[in-house]
Coordinates of C-alpha atoms in Angstrom, one line a residue:
X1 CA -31.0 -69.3 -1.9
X2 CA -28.7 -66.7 -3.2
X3 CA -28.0 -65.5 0.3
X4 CA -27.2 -68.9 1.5
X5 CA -25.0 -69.7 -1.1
X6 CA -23.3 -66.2 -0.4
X7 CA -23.0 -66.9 3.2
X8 CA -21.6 -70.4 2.2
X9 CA -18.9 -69.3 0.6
X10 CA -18.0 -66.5 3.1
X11 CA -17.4 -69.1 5.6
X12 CA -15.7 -70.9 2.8
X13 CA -13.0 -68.4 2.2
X14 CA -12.5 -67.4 6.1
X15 CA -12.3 -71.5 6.6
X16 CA -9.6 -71.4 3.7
X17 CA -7.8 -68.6 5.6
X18 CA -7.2 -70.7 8.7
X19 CA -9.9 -67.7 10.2
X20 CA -12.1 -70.4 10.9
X21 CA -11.3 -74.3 11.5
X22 CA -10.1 -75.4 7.8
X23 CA -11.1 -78.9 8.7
X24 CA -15.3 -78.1 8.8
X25 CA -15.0 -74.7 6.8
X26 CA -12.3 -75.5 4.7
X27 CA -14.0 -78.3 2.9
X28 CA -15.5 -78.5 -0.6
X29 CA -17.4 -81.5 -1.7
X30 CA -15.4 -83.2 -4.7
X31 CA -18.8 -84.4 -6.6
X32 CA -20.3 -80.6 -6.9
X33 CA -17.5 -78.5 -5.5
X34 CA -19.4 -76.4 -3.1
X35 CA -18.7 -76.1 0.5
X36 CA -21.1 -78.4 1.5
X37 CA -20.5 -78.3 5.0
X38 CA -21.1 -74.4 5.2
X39 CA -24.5 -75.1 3.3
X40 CA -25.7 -77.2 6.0
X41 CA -24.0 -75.1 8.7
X42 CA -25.9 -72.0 7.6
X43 CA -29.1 -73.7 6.8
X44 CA -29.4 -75.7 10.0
X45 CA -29.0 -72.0 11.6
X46 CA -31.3 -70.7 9.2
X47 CA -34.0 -73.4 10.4
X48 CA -33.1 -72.7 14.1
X49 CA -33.8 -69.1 13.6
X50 CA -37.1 -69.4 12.1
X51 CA -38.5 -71.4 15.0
X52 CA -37.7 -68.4 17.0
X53 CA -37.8 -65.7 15.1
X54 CA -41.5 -63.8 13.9
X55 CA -41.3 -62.2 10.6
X56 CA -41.3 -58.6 12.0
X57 CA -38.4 -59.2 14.4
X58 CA -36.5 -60.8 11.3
X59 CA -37.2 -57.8 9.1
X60 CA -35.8 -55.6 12.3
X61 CA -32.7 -57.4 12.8
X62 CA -31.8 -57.1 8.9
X63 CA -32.3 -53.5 8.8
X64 CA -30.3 -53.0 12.5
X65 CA -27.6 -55.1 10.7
X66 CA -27.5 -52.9 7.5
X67 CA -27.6 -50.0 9.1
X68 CA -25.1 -50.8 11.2
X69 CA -22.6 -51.9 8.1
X70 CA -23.1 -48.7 6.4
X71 CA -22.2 -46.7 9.5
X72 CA -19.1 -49.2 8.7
X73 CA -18.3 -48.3 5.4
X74 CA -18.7 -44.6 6.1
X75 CA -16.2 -45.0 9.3
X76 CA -13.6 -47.0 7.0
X77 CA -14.1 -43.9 4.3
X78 CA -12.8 -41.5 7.2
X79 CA -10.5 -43.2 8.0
X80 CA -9.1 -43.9 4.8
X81 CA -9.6 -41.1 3.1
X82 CA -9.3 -38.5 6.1
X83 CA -7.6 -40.0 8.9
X84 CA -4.7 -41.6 6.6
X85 CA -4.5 -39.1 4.1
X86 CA -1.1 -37.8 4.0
X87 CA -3.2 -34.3 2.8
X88 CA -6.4 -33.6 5.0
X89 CA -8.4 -32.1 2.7
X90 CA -12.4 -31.2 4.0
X91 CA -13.6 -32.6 0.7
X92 CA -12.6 -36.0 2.1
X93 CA -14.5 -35.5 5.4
X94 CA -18.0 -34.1 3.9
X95 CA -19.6 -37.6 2.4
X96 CA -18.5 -40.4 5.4
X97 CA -19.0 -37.8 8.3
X98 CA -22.4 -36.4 8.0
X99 CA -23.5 -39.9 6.6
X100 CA -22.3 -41.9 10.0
X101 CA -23.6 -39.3 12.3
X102 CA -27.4 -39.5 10.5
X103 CA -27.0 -43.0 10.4
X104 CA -26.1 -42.9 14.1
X105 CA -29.4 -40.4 14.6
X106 CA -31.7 -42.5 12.7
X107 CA -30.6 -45.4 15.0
X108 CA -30.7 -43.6 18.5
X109 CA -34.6 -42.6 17.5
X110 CA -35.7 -46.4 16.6

């Protein structure tokens, strides 16, 4: 529930942000103030999904999609702390370069 709440209010903000139609992701309910519309929105997908989805290829998917966010944290560390640096120091490369390239490894063998 924690992660559909979460989810809820990601669409919330990016609703509130005019990144998404403020009209349907915009909205918070004025009895509970949540963003009832999102909470439907994700768990009608939610539903959909598990009427396609076996357990197994659920459990692949999450760890393909965490893998592939922290092979995006350590590319934003490069570039942030390497690329945009106005001193490129090695000590900035060593922990987000090695880290994407196992990352990238460990993907290419699954």
């Amino acid at each position: 529930m924690g992660a559909h709440i979460g989810a809820a209010r990601l669409l919330y903000g990016m609703g509130r942000s005019n990144a998404l139609p403020r009209s349907f992701f915009g909205a918070i309910d004025l009895r509970h103030q949540v963003p009832r519309n999102n909470v439907i929105f994700v768990g009608v997908l939610a539903l959909i999904g598990s009427f396609f989805l076996t357990f197994g290829r659920g459990i692949e998917l999450l760890n393909f999609g965490a893998l592939i966010a922290f092979m995006g944290v350590n590319a934003a560390a490069f570039v942030r702390y390497f690329l945009h640096a106005e001193e490129k120091k090695v000590w900035n490369f060593i922990p987000p370069g090695p880290g994407f390239s196992y990352l990238l490894c460990f993907m290419a063998q699954s």
